[in-house]
Coordinates of C-alpha atoms in Angstrom, one line a residue:
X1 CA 24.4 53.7 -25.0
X2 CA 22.6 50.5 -26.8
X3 CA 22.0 48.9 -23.2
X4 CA 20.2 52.1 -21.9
X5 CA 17.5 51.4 -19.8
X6 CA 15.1 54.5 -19.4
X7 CA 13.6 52.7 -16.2
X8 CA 16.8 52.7 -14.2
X9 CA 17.4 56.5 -14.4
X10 CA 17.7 58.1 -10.9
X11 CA 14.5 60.1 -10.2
X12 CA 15.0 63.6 -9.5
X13 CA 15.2 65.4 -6.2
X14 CA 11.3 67.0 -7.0
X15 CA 10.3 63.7 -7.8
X16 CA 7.9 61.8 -5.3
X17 CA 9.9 59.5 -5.6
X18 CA 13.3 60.7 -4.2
X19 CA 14.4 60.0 -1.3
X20 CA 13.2 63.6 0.4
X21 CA 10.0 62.2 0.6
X22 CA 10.6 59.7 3.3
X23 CA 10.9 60.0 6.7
X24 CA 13.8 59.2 8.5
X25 CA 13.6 55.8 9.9
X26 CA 13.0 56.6 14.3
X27 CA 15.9 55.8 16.5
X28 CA 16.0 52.1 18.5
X29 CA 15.9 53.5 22.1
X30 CA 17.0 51.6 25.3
X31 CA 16.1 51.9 29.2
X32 CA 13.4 54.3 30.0
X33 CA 12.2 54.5 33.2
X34 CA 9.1 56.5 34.7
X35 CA 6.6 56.4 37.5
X36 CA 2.8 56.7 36.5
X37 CA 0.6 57.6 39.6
X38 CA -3.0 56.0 39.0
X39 CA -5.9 57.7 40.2
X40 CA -9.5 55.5 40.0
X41 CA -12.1 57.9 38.8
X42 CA -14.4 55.1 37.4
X43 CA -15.3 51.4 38.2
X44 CA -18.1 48.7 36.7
X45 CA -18.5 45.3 36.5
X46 CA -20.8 42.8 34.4
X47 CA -22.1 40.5 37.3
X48 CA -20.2 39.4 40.6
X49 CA -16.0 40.7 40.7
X50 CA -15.9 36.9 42.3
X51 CA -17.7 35.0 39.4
X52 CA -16.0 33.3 37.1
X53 CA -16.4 34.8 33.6
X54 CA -17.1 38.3 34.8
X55 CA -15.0 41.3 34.0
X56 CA -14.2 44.8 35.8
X57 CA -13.7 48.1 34.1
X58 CA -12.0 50.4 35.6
X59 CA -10.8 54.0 34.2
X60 CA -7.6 56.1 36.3
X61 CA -6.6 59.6 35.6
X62 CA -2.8 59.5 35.2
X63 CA -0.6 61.8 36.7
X64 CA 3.4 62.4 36.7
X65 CA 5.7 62.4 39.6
X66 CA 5.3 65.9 40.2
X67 CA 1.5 65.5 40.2
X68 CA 0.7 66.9 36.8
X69 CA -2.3 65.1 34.9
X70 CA -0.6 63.6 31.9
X71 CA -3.3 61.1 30.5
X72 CA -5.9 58.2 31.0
X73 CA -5.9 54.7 31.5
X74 CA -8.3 51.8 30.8
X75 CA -8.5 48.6 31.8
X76 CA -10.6 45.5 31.1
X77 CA -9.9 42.5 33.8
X78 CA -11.6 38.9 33.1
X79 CA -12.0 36.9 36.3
X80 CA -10.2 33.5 35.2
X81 CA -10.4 31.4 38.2
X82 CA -11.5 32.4 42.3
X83 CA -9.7 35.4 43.0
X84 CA -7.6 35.5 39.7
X85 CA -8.0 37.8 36.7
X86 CA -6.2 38.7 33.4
X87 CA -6.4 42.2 32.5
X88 CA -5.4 44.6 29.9
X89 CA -4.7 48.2 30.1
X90 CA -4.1 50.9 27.6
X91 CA -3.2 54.3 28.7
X92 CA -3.2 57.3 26.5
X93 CA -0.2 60.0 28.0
X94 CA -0.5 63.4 26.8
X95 CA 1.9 66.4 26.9
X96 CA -0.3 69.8 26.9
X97 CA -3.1 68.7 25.3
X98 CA -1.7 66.6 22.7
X99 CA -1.4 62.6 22.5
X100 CA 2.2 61.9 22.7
X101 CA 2.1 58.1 23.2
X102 CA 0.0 55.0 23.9
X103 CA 0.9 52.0 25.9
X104 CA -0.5 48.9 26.4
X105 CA -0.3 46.5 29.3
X106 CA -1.1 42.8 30.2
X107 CA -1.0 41.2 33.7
X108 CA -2.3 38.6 35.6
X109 CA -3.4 39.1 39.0
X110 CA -4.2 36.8 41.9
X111 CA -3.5 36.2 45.4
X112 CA -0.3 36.0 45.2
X113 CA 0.2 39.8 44.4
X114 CA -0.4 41.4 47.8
X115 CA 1.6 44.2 48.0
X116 CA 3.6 44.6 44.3
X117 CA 1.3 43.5 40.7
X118 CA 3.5 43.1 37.8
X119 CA 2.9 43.9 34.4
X120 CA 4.0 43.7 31.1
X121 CA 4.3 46.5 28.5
X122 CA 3.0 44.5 25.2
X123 CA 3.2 47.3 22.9
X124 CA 3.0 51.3 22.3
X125 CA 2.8 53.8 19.3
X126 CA 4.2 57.4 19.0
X127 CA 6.9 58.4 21.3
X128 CA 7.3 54.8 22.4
X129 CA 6.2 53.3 19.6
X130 CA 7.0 49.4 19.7
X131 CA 7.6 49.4 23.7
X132 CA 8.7 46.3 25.3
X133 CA 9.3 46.3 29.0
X134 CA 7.6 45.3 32.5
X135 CA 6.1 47.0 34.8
X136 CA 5.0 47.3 38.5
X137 CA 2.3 48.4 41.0
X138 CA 2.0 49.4 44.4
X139 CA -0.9 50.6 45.9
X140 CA -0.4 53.9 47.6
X141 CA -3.0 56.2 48.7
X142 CA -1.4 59.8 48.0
X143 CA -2.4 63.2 48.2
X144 CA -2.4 64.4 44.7
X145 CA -3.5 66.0 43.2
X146 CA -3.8 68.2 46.0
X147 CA -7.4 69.0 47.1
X148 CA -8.8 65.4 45.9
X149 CA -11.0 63.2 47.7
X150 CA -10.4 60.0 49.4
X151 CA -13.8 58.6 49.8
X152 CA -14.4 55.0 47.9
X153 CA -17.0 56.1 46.1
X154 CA -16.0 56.9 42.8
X155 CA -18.4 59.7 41.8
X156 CA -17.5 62.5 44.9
X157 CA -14.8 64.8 43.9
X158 CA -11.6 64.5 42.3
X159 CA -10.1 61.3 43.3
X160 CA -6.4 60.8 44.9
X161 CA -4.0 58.9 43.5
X162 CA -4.3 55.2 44.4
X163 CA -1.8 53.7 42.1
X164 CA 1.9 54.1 41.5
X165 CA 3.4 52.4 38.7
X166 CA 7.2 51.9 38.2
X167 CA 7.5 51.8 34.5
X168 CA 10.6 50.0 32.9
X169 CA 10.9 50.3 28.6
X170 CA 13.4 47.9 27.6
X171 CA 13.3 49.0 24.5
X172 CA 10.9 51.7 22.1
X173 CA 11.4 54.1 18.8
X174 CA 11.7 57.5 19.0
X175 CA 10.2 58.9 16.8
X176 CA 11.5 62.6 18.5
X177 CA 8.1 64.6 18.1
X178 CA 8.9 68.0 18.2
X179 CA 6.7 68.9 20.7
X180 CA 8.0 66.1 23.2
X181 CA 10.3 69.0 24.8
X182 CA 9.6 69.5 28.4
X183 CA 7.4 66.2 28.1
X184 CA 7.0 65.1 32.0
X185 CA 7.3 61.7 31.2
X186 CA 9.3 61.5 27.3

């Protein structure tokens, strides 16, 4: 034809450009909820926990419901004001061995949070990639996982869970990992 435009020709299936080569785009997902149980295996500070400026480290093993260990968590809490702090957390959740997903967390805590600390889920990648939600925590001594140690100190033994957190996802992407089957917490 006289108007033929060799640049607007559909590429062929082999091409690298067809469509094959792109990855489906992951499902929008809607109300996920989980528990995390938080055990403290690690704890620091630069200067005083009560001085203004200062921050806290703190590292938990995380384990599921049914006591399996399913990941790490990390946290990094400025001290904003007497007796207040801001803190981030990122926690890493694995599935036998292998990094499923990654969630991060912001809260502020203070006096006011005796018995219940709330949290927000800011973000997450892999199985809840993009994650939005809230979160919140109770402290709760409990036996698991079963042999651990109670003492404070942070370098005796396996340490019990001291943490439980009640995970809400508003919203997340799927992006349906094929090994996610029989994932304790997917």
């Amino acid at each position: 034809s006289p108007h033929h435009n060799p640049h607007h020709e559909p590429h062929p299936t082999n091409s690298p450009h067809s469509n094959n080569d792109h990855p489906t785009e992951p499902e929008k997902k809607f109300n996920k909820f989980f528990t995390l149980l938080l055990a403290t295996v690690d704890y620091s500070s630069t200067g005083s926990v009560d001085e203004i400026g200062s921050s806290v480290l703190l590292e938990n093993i995380l384990y599921s419901a049914s006591g399996k260990n399913i990941g790490r968590a990390l946290a990094t809490c400025v001290i904003l004001a007497d007796k207040v702090a801001k803190c981030n957390y990122s926690v890493v959740l694995v599935n036998n061995g292998m990094k499923m997903a990654e969630l991060q967390f912001q809260s502020k805590q203070g006096p006011q949070n005796t018995t219940q600390i709330p949290l927000s889920v800011t973000g997450g990648t892999g199985t809840f990639s993009g994650a939005r939600g809230s979160v919140y925590e109770v402290g709760q001594s409990l036996n698991i996982p079963v042999g651990c140690n109670t003492d404070p100190d942070t370098s005796v033994g396996i340490k019990c869970v001291d943490a439980v957190w009640y995970v809400s996802l508003y919203e997340y992407y799927d992006h349906n990992f094929p090994t996610a089957s029989g994932c304790t917490f997917c």
